[in-house]
Tab-separated table of C-alpha atoms in Angstrom:
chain	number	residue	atom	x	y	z
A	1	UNK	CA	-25.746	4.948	-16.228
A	2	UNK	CA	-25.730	7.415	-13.541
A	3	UNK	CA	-26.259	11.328	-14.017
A	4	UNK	CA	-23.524	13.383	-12.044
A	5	UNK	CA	-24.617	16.411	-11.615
A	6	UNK	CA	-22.092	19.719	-12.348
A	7	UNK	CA	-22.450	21.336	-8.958
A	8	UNK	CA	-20.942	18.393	-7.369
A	9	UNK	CA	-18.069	17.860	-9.916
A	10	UNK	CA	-17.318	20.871	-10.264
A	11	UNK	CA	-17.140	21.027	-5.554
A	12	UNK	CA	-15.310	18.086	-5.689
A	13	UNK	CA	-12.401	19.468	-8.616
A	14	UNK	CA	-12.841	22.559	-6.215
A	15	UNK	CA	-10.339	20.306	-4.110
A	16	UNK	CA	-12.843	21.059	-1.053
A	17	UNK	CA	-12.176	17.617	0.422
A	18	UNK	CA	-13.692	16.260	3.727
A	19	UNK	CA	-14.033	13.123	5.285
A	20	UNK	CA	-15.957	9.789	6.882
A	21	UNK	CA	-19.014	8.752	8.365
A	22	UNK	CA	-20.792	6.338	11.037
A	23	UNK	CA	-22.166	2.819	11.113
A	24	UNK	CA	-25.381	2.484	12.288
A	25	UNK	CA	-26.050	-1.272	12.332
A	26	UNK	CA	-27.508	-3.870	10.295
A	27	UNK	CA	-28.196	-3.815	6.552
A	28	UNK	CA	-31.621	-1.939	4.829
A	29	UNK	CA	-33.587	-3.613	2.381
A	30	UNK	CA	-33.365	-2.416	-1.319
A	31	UNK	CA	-36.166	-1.026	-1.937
A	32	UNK	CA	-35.383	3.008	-2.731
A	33	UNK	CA	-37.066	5.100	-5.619
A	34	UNK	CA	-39.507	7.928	-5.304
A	35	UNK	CA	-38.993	10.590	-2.906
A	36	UNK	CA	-37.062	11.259	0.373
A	37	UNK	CA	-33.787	9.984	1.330
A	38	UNK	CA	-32.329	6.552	0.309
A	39	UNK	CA	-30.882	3.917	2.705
A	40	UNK	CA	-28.028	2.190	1.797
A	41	UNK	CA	-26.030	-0.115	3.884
A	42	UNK	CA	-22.347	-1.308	3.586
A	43	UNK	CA	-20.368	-4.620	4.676
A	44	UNK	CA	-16.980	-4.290	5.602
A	45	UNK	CA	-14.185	-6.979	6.844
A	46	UNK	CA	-11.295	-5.510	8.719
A	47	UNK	CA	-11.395	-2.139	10.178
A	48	UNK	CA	-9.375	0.286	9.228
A	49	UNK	CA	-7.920	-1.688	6.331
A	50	UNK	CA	-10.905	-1.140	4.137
A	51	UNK	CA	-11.293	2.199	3.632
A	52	UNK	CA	-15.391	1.435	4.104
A	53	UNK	CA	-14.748	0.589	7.525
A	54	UNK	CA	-13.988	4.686	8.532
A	55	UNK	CA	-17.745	5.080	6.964
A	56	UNK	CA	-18.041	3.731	10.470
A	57	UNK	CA	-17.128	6.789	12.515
A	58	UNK	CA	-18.471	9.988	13.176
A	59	UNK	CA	-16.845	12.009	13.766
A	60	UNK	CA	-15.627	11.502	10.121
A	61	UNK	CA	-18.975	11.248	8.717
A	62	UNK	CA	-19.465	14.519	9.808
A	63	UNK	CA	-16.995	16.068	7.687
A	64	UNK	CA	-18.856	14.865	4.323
A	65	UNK	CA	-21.231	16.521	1.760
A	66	UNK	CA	-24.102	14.250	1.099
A	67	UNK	CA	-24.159	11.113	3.533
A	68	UNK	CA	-27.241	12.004	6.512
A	69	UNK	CA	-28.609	14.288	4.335
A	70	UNK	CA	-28.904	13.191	0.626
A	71	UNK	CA	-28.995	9.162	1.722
A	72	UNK	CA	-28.546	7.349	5.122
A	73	UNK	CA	-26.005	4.763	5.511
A	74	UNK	CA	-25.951	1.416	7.977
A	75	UNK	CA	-22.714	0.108	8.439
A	76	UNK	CA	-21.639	-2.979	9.251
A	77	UNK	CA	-19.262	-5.741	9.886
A	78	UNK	CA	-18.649	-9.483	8.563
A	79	UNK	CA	-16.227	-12.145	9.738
A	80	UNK	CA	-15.831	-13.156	5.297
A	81	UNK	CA	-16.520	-12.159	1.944
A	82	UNK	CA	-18.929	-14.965	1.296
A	83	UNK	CA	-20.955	-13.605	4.723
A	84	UNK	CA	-21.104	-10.101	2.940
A	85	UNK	CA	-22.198	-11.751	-0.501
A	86	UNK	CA	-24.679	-13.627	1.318
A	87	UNK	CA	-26.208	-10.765	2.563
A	88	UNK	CA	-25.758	-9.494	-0.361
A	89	UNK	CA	-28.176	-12.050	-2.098
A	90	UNK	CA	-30.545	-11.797	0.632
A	91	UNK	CA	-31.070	-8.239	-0.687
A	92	UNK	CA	-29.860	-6.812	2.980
A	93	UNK	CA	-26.749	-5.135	1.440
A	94	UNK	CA	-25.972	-2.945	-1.081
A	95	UNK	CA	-22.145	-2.613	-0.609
A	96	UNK	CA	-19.571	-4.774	0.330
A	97	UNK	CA	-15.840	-5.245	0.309
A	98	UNK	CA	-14.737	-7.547	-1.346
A	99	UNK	CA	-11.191	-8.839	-2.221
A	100	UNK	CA	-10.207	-10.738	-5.717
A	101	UNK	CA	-10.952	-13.785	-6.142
A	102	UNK	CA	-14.210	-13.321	-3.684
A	103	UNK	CA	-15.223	-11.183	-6.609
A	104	UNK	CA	-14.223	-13.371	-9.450
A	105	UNK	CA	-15.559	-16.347	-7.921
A	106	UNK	CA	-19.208	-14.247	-7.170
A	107	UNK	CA	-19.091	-12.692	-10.527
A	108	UNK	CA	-18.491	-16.217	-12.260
A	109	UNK	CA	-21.201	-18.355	-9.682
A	110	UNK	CA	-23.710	-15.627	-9.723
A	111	UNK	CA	-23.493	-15.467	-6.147
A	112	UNK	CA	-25.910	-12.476	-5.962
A	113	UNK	CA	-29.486	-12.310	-7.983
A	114	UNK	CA	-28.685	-9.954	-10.565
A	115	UNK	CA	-25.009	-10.378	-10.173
A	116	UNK	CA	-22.749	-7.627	-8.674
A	117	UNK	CA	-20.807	-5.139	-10.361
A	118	UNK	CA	-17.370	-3.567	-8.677
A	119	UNK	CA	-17.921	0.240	-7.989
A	120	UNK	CA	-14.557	1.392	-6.942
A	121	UNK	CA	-11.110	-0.147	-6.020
A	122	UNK	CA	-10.552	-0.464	-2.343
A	123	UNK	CA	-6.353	-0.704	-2.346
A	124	UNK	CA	-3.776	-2.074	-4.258
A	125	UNK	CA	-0.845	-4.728	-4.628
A	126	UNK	CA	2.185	-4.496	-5.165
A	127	UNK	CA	2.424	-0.888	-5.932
A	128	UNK	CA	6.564	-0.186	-6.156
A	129	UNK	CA	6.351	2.586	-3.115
A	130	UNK	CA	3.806	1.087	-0.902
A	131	UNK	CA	3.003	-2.072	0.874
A	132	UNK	CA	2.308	-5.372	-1.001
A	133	UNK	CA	1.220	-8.398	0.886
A	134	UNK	CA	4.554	-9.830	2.061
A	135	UNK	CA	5.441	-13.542	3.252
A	136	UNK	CA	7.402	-13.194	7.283
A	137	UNK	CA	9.446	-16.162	8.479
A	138	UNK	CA	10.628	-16.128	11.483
A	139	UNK	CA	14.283	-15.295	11.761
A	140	UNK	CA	15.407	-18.543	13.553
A	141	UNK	CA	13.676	-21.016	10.753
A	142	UNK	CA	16.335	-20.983	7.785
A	143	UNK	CA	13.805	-19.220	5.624
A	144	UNK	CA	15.356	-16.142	3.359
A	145	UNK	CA	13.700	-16.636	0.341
A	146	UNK	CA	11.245	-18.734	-1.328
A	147	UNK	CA	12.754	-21.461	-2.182
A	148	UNK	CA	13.675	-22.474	1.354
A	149	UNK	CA	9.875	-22.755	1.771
A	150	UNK	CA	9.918	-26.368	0.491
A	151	UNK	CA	9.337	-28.434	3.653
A	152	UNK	CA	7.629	-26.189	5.651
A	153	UNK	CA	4.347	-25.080	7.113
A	154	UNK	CA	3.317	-21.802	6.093
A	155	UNK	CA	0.272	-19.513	7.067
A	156	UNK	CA	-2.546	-18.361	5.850
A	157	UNK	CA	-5.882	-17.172	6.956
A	158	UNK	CA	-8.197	-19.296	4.421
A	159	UNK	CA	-7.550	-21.263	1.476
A	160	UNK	CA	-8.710	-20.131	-1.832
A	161	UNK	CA	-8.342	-16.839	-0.856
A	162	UNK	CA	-6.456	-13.675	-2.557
A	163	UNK	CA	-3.765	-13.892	-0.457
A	164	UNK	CA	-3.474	-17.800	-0.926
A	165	UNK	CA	-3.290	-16.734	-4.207
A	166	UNK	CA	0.015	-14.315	-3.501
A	167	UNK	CA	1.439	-17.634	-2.023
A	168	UNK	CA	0.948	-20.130	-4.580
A	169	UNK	CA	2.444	-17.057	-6.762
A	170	UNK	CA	5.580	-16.942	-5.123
A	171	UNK	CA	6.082	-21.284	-4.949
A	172	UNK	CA	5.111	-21.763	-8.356
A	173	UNK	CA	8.027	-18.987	-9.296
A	174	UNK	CA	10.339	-20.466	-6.858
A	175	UNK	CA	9.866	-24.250	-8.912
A	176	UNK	CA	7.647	-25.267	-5.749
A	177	UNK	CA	4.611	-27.372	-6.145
A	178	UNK	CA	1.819	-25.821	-3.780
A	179	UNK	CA	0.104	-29.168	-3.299
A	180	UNK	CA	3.044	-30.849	-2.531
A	181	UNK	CA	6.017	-29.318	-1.349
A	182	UNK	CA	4.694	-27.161	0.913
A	183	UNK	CA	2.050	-27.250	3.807
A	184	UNK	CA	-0.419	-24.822	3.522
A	185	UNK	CA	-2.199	-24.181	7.063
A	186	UNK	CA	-5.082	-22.045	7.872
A	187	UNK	CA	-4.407	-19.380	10.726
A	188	UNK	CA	-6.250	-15.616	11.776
A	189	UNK	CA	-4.185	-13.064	10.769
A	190	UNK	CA	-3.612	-12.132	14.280
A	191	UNK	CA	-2.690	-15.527	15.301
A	192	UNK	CA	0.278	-16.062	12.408
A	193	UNK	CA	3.354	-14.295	14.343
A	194	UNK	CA	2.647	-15.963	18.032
A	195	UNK	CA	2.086	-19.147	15.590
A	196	UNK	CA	5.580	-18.530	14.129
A	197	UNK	CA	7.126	-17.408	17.660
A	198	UNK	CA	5.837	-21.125	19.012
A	199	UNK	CA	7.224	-22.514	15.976
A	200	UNK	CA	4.038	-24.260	14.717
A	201	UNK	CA	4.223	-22.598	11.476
A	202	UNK	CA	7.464	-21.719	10.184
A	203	UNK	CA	6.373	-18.619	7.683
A	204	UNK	CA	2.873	-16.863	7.316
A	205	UNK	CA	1.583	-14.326	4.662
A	206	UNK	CA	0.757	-10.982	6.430
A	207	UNK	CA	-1.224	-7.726	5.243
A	208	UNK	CA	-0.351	-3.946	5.966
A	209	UNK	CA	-2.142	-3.865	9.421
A	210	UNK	CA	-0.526	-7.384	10.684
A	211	UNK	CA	3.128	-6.722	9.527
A	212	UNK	CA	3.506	-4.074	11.952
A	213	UNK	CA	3.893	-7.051	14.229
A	214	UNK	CA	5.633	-8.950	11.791
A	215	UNK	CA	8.553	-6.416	11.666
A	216	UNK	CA	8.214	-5.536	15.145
A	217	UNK	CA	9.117	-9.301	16.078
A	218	UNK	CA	12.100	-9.185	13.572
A	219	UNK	CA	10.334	-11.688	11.385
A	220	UNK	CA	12.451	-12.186	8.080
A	221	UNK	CA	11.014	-10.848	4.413
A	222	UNK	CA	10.685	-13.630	2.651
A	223	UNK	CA	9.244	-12.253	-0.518
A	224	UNK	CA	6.934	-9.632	-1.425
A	225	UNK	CA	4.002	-9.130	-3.898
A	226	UNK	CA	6.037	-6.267	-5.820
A	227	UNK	CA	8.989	-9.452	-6.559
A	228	UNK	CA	5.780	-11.265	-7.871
A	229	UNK	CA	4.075	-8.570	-10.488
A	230	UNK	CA	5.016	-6.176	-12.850
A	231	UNK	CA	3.195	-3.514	-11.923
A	232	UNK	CA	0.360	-3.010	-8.989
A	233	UNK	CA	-2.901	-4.235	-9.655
A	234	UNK	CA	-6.228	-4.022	-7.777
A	235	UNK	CA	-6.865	-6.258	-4.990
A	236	UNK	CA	-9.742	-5.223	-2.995
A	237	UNK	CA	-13.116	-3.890	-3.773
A	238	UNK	CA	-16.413	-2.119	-3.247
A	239	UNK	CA	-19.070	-3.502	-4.923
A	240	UNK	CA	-22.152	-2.855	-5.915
A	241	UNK	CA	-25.555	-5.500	-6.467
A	242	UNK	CA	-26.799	-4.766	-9.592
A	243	UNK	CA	-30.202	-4.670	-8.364
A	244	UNK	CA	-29.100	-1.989	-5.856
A	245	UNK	CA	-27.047	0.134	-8.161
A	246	UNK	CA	-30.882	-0.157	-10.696
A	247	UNK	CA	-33.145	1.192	-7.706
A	248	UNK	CA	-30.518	3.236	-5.635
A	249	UNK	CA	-28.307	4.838	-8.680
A	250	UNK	CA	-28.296	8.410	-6.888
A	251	UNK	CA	-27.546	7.398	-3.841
A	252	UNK	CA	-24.774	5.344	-4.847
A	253	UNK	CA	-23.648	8.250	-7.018
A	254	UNK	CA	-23.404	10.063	-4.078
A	255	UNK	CA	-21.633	7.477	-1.670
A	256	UNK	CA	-18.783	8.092	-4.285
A	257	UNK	CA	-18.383	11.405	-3.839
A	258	UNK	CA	-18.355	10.851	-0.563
A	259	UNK	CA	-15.755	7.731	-0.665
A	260	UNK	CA	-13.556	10.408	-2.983
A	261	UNK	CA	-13.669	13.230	0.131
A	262	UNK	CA	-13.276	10.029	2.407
A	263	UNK	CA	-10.101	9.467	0.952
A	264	UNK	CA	-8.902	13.120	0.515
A	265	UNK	CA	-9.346	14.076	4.134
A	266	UNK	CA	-7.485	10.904	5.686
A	267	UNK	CA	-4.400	11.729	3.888
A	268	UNK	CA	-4.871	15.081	4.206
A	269	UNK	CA	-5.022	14.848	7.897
A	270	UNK	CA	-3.493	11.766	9.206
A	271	UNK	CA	-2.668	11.942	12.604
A	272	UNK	CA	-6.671	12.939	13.534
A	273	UNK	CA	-7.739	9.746	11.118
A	274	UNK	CA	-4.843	7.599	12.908
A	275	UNK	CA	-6.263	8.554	16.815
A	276	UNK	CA	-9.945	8.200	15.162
A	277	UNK	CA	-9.516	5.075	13.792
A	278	UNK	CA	-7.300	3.619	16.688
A	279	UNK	CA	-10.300	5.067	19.469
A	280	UNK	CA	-12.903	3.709	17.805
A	281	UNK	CA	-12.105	0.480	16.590
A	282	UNK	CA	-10.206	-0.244	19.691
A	283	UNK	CA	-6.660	-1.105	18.481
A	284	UNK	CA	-3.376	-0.058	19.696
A	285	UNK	CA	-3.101	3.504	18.203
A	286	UNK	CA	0.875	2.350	17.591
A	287	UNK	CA	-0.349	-0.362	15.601
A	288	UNK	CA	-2.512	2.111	13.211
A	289	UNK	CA	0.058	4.680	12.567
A	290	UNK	CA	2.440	1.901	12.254
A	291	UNK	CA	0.986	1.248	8.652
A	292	UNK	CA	-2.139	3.383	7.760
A	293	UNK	CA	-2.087	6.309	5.324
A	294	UNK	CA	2.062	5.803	5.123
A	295	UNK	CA	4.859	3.126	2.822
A	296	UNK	CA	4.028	0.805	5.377
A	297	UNK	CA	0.394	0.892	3.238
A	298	UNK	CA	-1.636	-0.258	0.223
A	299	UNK	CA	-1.461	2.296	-2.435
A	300	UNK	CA	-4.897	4.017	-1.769
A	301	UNK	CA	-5.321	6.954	-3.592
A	302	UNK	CA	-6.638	5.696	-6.913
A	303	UNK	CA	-10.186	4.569	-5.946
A	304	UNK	CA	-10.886	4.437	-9.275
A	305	UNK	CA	-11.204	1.457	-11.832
A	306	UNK	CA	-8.450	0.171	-14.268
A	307	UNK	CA	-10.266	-1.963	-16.836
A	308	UNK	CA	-7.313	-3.661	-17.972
A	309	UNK	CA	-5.493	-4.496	-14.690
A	310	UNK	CA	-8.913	-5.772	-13.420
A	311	UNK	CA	-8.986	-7.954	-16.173
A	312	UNK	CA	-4.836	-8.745	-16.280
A	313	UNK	CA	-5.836	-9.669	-12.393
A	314	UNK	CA	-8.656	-12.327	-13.188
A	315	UNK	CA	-6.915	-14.005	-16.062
A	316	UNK	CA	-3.843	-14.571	-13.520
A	317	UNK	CA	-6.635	-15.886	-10.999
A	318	UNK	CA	-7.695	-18.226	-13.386
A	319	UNK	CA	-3.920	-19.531	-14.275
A	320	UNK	CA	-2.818	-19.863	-10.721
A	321	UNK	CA	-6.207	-22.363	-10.502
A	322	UNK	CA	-8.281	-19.928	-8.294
A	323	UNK	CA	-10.711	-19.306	-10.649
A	324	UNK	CA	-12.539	-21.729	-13.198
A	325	UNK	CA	-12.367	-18.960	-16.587
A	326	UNK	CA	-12.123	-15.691	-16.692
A	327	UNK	CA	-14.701	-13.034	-17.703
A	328	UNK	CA	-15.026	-9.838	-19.134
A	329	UNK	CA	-14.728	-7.269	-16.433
A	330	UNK	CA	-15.931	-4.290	-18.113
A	331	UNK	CA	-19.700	-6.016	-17.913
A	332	UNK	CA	-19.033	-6.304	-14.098
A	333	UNK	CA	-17.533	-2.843	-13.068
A	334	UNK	CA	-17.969	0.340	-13.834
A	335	UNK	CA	-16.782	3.642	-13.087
A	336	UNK	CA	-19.597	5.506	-12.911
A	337	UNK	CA	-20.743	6.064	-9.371
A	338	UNK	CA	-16.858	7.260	-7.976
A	339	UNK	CA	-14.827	10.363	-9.079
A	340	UNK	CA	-11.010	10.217	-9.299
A	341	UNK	CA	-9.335	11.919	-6.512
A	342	UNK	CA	-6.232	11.903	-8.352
C-alpha cells in the first residue's frame, strides 16, 4: 500500500489546485527504486477525451506540484486499448487508459505479467446531468427510437468494445436480437456522421467529443446511456501494471496528486484548458468547447474508485456476453495512489 505523506494531503485539502503536464515520447522501462527521480510513462487514446491526454501539454504541466521534479513523465499515444496493454506487457508502460471491457477482458486473460490493477476512474456513463454515450440517426432514416433499429445498419468503431456494449444494451431492451436483427458495422468515430449523411449506415453510436457533430448535423437522439442504467457507472480508466505500481509506488502516488490538481484546474479555468487543448492537439477549438468540461461531457470530477459500481459494471459485461465471468474488482483496483477532488 502506498504511504501519503501529510504535507501533501493536507496542500491538496488546502484547495491549492493547479493543472497538466507534457508528453515527451515513447514509454520508459520499469525499472525505478533507489534514489533520484522515477520515470513513468502513460498511454492515452483520444486526446482531450481522456483526461491523461492534457498530461500532454505544457503549458499545463507547468502548473503542477510534483511531475518534473519528484518523477518524469513520457507521454504517449495509441490507436487501441489492446496497443496500450501490449505495451503494457512489454514492460514499456506503466499507465494506460483503458475503457471497460478492455479492462475486464485484460484483468480476466492476464493480458499483462503481473496483471494490472485500475488506479483511478477516467469519466463516467450515464451520469443524469452530463453526457452518456448516445446512439444519432440521421433525421431522414425513420429512426426515433430503438426499436426502429431493426433492419438497419448501425455504427460503431470496433466490435466487442464498451460502446458495442451500450448498443447491444439498448437492442436487447428494445426486444432486438443483436446478432440478428440488426447490422452491426465497424466505422472511426470521425467517419460515423459523413457515413450517416451518405446513407451507408443509417444510425451510429457517438461519444462526447463526436456528438458535437452529431447535433450539429441535426442527427436524431435515438437513445441514450442514462435511458439504459440506473445510475452512472465508470466507464473509462487509468490503470496501473502491478509490477509498476510494486517498483514505482511513490511515483505513482504522486501522479495522483497530480491527476487530482489536473482535474481541479481544468474546471476551474476552462476557457484557457479549452484554447490549450484545441492548439495543441490540433482540433477545431469550436469542437472542444462544444463538449469539454460542460453537460455536453462525461461526468469527470470523481476520479476516484466506486468498488461496487466497478463491480455492478463487470457483472453487466458479463450478461450482455462481453465478458466470459466476472471477477472481484476490489483485487484489481485500488484507491490508493489518487485523492478525491470532491
Amino acid at each position: 500500500m502506498a504511504h501519503r505523506s501529510t504535507s501533501r494531503r493536507t496542500f491538496l485539502k488546502s484547495g491549492t489546485a493547479a493543472a497538466a503536464v507534457g508528453l515527451t515520447g515513447v514509454a520508459g522501462c520499469l525499472g525505478g527504486g533507489g534514489g533520484g527521480v522515477s520515470d513513468l510513462s502513460l498511454a492515452f487514446t483520444v486526446p482531450v477525451e481522456n483526461l491523461g491526454s492534457l498530461f500532454d501539454i505544457q503549458e499545463l504541466r507547468d502548473e503542477l506540484s510534483n511531475v518534473g521534479e519528484e518523477y518524469e513523465l513520457s507521454v504517449s499515444r495509441n490507436s487501441s486499448t489492446p496497443d496500450s496493454l501490449n505495451s503494457m506487457a512489454a514492460g514499456e508502460l506503466d499507465l494506460a487508459l483503458l475503457s471497460s471491457v478492455s479492462y475486464g477482458s485484460a484483468v480476466s486473460e492476464e493480458a499483462v505479467p503481473g496483471n494490472i490493477s485500475m488506479i483511478s476512474t477516467d469519466f463516467w456513463d450515464a451520469h443524469p446531468e452530463w453526457y452518456g454515450f448516445t446512439i444519432f440517426a440521421g433525421s431522414d432514416t425513420g429512426v426515433s427510437n430503438p426499436e426502429d433499429l431493426e433492419g438497419k445498419k448501425v455504427a460503431v468503431n470496433s466490435k466487442g468494445t464498451g460502446v458495442h456494449a451500450v448498443v447491444n444494451k439498448a437492442l436487447i431492451q428494445a426486444g432486438l436480437d443483436p446478432e440478428n436483427d440488426v447490422e452491426v458495422v465497424e466505422l472511426p468515430f470521425p467517419s460515423i456522421a459523413s457515413a450517416i449523411n451518405d446513407g451507408r449506415v443509417h444510425a451510429g453510436i457517438f461519444p462526447a467529443i463526436f456528438a458535437v457533430a452529431a447535433r450539429a448535423e441535426g442527427f436524431t437522439d435515438v437513445v441514450s446511456s442514462q435511458d439504459l442504467w440506473d445510475e452512472q457507472y465508470p466507464f473509462a480508466y487509468t490503470v496501473a501494471s502491478k509490477n509498476s505500481l510494486d517498483n514505482k509506488s511513490d511515483a505513482i502516488e504522486l501522479w495522483g496528486e497530480d491527476l487530482a490538481e489536473l482535474v481541479q484546474y481544468c474546471y476551474d479555468n476552462r476557457p484557457e484548458v479549452v484554447s490549450l487543448a484545441a492548439e495543441h492537439f490540433e482540433l477545431p477549438e469550436q469542437v472542444v468547447d462544444g463538449f469539454f468540461l460542460n453537460n455536453n461531457d462525461y461526468f469527470r470530477k470523481d476520479i476516484t474508485i466506486d468498488m461496487d459500481r466497478l463491480q455492478a459494471t463487470m457483472d453487466e459485461l458479463v450478461e450482455l456476453g462481453f465478458l466470459e465471468e466476472s471477477f472481484d474488482v476490489t483485487e484489481y483496483a485500488t484507491n490508493d495512489y489518487v485523492p478525491s477532488i470532491n
